[in-house]
Coordinates of C-alpha atoms in Angstrom, one line a residue:
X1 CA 70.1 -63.1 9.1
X2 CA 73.1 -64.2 7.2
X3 CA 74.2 -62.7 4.1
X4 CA 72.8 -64.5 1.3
X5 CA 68.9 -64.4 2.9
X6 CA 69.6 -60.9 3.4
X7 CA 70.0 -60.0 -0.3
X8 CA 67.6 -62.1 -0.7
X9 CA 65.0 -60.9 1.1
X10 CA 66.8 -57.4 -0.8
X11 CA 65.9 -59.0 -3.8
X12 CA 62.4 -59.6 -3.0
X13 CA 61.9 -56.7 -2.0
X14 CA 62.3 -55.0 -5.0
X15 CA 60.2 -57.4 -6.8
X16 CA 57.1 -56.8 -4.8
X17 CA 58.4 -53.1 -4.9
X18 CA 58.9 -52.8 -1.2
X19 CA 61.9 -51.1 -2.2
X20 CA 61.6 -48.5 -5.0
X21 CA 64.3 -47.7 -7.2
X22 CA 64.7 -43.7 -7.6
X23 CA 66.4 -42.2 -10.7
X24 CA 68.9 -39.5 -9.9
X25 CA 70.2 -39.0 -13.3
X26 CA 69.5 -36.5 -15.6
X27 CA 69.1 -37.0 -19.4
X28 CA 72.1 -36.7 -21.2
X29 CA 72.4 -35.2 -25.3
X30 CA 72.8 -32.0 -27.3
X31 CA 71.2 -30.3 -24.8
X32 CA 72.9 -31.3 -21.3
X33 CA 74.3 -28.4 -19.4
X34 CA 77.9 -28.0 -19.3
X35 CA 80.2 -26.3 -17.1
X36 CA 81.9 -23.0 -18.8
X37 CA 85.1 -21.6 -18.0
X38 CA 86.6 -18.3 -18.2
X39 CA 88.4 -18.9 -21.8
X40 CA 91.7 -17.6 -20.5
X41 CA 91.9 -20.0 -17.7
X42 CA 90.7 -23.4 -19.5
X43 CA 89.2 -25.3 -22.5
X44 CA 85.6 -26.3 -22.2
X45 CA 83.9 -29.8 -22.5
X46 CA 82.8 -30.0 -25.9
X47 CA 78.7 -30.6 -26.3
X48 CA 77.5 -34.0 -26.3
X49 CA 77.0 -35.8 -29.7
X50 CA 75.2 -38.8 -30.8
X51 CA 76.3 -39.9 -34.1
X52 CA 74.0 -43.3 -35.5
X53 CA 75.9 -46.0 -36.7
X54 CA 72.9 -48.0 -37.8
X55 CA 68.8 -47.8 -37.4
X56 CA 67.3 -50.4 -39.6
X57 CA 69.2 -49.8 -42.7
X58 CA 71.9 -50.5 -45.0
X59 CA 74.6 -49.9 -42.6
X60 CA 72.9 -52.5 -40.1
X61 CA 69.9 -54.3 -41.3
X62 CA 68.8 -55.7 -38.1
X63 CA 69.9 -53.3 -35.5
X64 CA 70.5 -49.7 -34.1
X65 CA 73.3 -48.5 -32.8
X66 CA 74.9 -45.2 -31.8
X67 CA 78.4 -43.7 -31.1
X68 CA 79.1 -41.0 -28.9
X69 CA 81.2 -38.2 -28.7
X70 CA 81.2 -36.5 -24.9
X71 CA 83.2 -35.6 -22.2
X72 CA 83.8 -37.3 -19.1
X73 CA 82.0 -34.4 -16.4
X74 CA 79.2 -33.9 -18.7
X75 CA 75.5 -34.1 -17.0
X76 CA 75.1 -36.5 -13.9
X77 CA 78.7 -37.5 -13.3
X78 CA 81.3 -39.2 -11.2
X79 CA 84.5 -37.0 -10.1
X80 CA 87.5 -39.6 -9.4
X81 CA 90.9 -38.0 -6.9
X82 CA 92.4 -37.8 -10.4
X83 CA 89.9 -35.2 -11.5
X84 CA 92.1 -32.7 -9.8
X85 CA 95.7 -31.8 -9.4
X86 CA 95.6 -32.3 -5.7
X87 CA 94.2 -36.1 -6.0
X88 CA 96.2 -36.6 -9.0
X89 CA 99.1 -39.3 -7.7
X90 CA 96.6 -41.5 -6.0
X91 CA 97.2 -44.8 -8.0
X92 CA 93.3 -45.7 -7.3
X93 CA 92.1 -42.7 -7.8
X94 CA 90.9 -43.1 -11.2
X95 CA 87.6 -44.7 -12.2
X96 CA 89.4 -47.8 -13.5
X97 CA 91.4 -48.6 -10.6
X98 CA 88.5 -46.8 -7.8
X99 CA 87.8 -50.3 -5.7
X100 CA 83.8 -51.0 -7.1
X101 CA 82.9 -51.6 -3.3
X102 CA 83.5 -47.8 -3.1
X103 CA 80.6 -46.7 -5.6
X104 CA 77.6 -47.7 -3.3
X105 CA 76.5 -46.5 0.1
X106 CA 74.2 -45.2 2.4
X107 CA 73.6 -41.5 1.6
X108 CA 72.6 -38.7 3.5
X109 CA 70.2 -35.9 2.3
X110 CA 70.7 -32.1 3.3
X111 CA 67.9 -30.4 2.1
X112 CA 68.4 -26.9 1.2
X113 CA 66.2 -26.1 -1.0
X114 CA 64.3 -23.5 0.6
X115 CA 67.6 -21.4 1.7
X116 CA 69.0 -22.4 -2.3
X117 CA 65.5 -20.6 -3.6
X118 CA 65.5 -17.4 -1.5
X119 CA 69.5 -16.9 -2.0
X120 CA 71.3 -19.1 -5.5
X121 CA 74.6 -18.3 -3.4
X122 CA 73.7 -20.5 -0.4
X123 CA 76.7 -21.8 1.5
X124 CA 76.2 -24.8 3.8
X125 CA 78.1 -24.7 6.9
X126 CA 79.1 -26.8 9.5
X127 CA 76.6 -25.2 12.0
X128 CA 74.1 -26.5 9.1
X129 CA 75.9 -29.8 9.1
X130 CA 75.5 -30.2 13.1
X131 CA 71.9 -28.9 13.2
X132 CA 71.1 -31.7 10.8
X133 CA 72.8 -34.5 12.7
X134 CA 70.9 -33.3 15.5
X135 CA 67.7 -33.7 14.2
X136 CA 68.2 -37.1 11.9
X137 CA 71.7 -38.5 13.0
X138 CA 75.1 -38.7 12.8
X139 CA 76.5 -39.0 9.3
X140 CA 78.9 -42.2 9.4
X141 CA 82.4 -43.2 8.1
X142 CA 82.0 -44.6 4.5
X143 CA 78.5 -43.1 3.4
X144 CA 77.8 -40.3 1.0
X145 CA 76.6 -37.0 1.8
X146 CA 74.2 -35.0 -1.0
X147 CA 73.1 -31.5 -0.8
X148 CA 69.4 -31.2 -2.7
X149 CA 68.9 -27.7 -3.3
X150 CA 66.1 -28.5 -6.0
X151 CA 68.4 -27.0 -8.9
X152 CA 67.9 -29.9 -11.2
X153 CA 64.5 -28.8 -12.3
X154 CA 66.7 -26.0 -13.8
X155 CA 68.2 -28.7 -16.0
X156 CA 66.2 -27.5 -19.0
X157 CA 68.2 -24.6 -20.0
X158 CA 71.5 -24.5 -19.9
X159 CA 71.6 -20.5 -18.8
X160 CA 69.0 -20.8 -15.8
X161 CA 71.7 -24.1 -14.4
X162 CA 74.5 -22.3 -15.0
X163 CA 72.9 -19.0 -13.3
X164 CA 75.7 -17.1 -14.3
X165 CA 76.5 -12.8 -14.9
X166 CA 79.2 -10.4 -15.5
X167 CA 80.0 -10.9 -11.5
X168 CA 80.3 -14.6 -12.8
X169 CA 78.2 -18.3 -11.8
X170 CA 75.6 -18.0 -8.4
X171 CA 75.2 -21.6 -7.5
X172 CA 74.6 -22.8 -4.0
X173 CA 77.1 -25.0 -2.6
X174 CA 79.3 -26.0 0.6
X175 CA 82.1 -23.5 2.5
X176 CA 85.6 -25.4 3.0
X177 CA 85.1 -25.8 6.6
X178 CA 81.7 -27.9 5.4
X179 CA 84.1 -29.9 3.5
X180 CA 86.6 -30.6 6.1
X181 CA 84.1 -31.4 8.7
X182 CA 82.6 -34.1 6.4
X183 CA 86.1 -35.5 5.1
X184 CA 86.8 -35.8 9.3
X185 CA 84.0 -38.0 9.8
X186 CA 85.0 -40.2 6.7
X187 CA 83.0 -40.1 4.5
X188 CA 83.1 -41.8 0.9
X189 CA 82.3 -38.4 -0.9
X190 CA 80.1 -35.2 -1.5
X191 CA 77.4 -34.9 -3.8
X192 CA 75.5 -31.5 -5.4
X193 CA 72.6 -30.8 -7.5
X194 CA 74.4 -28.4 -9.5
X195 CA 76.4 -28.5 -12.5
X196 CA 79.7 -29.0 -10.0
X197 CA 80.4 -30.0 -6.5
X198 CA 81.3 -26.8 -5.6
X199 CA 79.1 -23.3 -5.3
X200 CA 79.1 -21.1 -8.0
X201 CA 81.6 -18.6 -5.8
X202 CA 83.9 -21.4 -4.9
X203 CA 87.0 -20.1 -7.2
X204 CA 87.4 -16.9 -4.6
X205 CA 87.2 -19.2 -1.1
X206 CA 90.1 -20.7 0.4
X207 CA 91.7 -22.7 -1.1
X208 CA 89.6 -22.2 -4.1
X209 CA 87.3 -24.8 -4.9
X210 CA 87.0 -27.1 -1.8
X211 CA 84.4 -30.1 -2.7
X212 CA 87.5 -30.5 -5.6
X213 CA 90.7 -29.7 -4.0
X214 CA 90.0 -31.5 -0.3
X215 CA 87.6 -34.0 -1.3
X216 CA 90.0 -35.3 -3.7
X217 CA 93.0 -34.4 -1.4
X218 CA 91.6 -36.9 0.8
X219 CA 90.9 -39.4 -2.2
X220 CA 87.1 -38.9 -2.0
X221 CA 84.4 -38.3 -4.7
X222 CA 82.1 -35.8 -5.8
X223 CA 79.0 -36.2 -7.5
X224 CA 77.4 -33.4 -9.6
X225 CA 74.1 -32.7 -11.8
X226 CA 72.3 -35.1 -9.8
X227 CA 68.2 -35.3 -9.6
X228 CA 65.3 -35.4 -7.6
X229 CA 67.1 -35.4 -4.5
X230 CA 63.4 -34.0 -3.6
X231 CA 62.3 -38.3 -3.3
X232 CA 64.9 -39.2 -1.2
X233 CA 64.7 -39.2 3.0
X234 CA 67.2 -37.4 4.9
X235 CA 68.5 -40.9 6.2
X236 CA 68.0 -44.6 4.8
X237 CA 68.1 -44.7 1.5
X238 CA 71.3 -46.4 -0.7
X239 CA 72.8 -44.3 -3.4
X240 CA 74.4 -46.1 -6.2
X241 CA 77.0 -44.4 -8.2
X242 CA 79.6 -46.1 -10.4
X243 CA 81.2 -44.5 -13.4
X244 CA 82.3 -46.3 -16.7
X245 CA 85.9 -48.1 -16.2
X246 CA 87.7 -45.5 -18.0
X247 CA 91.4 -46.5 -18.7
X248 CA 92.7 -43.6 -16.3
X249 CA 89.4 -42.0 -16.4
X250 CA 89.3 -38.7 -14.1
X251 CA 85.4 -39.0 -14.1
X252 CA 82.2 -40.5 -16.1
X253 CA 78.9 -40.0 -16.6
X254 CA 77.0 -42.3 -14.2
X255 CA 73.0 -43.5 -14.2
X256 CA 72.7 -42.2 -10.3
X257 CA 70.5 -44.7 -8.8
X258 CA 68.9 -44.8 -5.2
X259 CA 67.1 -47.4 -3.0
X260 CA 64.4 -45.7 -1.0
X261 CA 61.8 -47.9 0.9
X262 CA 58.6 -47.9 -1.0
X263 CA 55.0 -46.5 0.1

């Protein structure tokens, strides 16, 4: 089948609902979660606003309209290399110069959510990463790769996402060698459930922070606060991820979408 029949037959499929469209985003305001910071190391993200410009009124008679005031890693968002100092000189690493062709792939699904509910600091490995591959495939060059762990139905309240103490955040996540493994088999970038790409502990590995510093070493991308991971298969669905073309953005909120086929 040549190209144009096949996204045809793509789009007919989607019609007739062959193909379901799953929503991996979570709701963004006031109240969206947002990473916190030990104060002596770094500013915060400010909390989401939405000021109206308009609703029916004398400031628009016809219309509503809003303007926002957020930043851009708050809720289900799109880290660009530029995010962090090791993927800063990559001239298209930012999410205005990140080729568009690189914001949608086939995605593969670890699920972890029963080792992420009996211990919050779960660290996938690669011995996890091979016993999956064993059982539903190799993960290929140029697809995404998304750890569920079922933390999104935390979303609700900021404290119980964050999960964090006085012996600081307990978040599941991936070890460096998990990292390096994937980035060695190419892939287009790492996704988590949880308000980062990175597990809770992630600041005391080596080198601290992995899904960041090697994933955008290697000008990859990381995905965080994503949802219902839970209605996705392990293999063959399509996740679609693109983040606003920010003028030397290091990251935007994105509307996470996948294409699963339907029941």
């Amino acid at each position: 089948m040549d190209s144009q029949k096949l996204l045809g037959e793509v789009a007919a499929q989607l019609l007739s609902g062959a193909i379901k469209v799953v929503d991996l985003t979570a709701p963004l305001g006031p109240d969206t979660p947002l990473i916190k910071l030990p104060p002596e190391l770094a500013v915060d993200t400010p909390k989401v606003e939405i000021h109206s410009i308009s609703r029916y009124d004398k400031n628009g008679p016809w219309w509503a309209w809003n303007w926002l005031k957020l930043g851009e890693h708050s809720g289900t968002h799109f880290d660009a290399p530029q995010h962090w100092i090791s993927g800063k000189d990559y001239p298209d690493g930012a999410t205005d110069t990140i080729p568009a062709q690189n914001f949608i792939g086939p995605v593969n699904v670890i699920d972890c959510s029963k080792e992420a509910a009996a211990d919050h600091d779960f660290l996938l490995t690669v011995d996890h990463i091979k016993a999956w591959e064993a059982k539903h495939g190799a993960i290929n060059a140029g697809e995404w790769v998304v750890m569920r762990t079922d933390w999104y139905k935390r979303n609700g309240s900021e404290a119980e996402f964050l999960n964090a103490n006085e012996t600081g955040p307990h978040t599941p996540g991936p070890t460096a060698e998990a990292i390096q493994f994937l980035i060695s088999k190419d892939i287009k970038g790492w996704g988590s459930e949880t308000i980062g790409t990175d597990a809770g502990k992630a600041g005391g590995m080596e080198p601290p922070f992995p899904a960041h510093t090697l994933m955008h070493k290697a000008n990859r991308y990381g995905l965080a606060s994503l949802c219902n991971l839970d209605q996705l298969p392990p293999k063959g669905a399509i996740l679609i991820a693109a983040p606003l073309k920010i003028e030397h953005g290091t990251g935007s909120p994105i509307r996470a979408l996948a294409l699963v086929a339907g029941k």
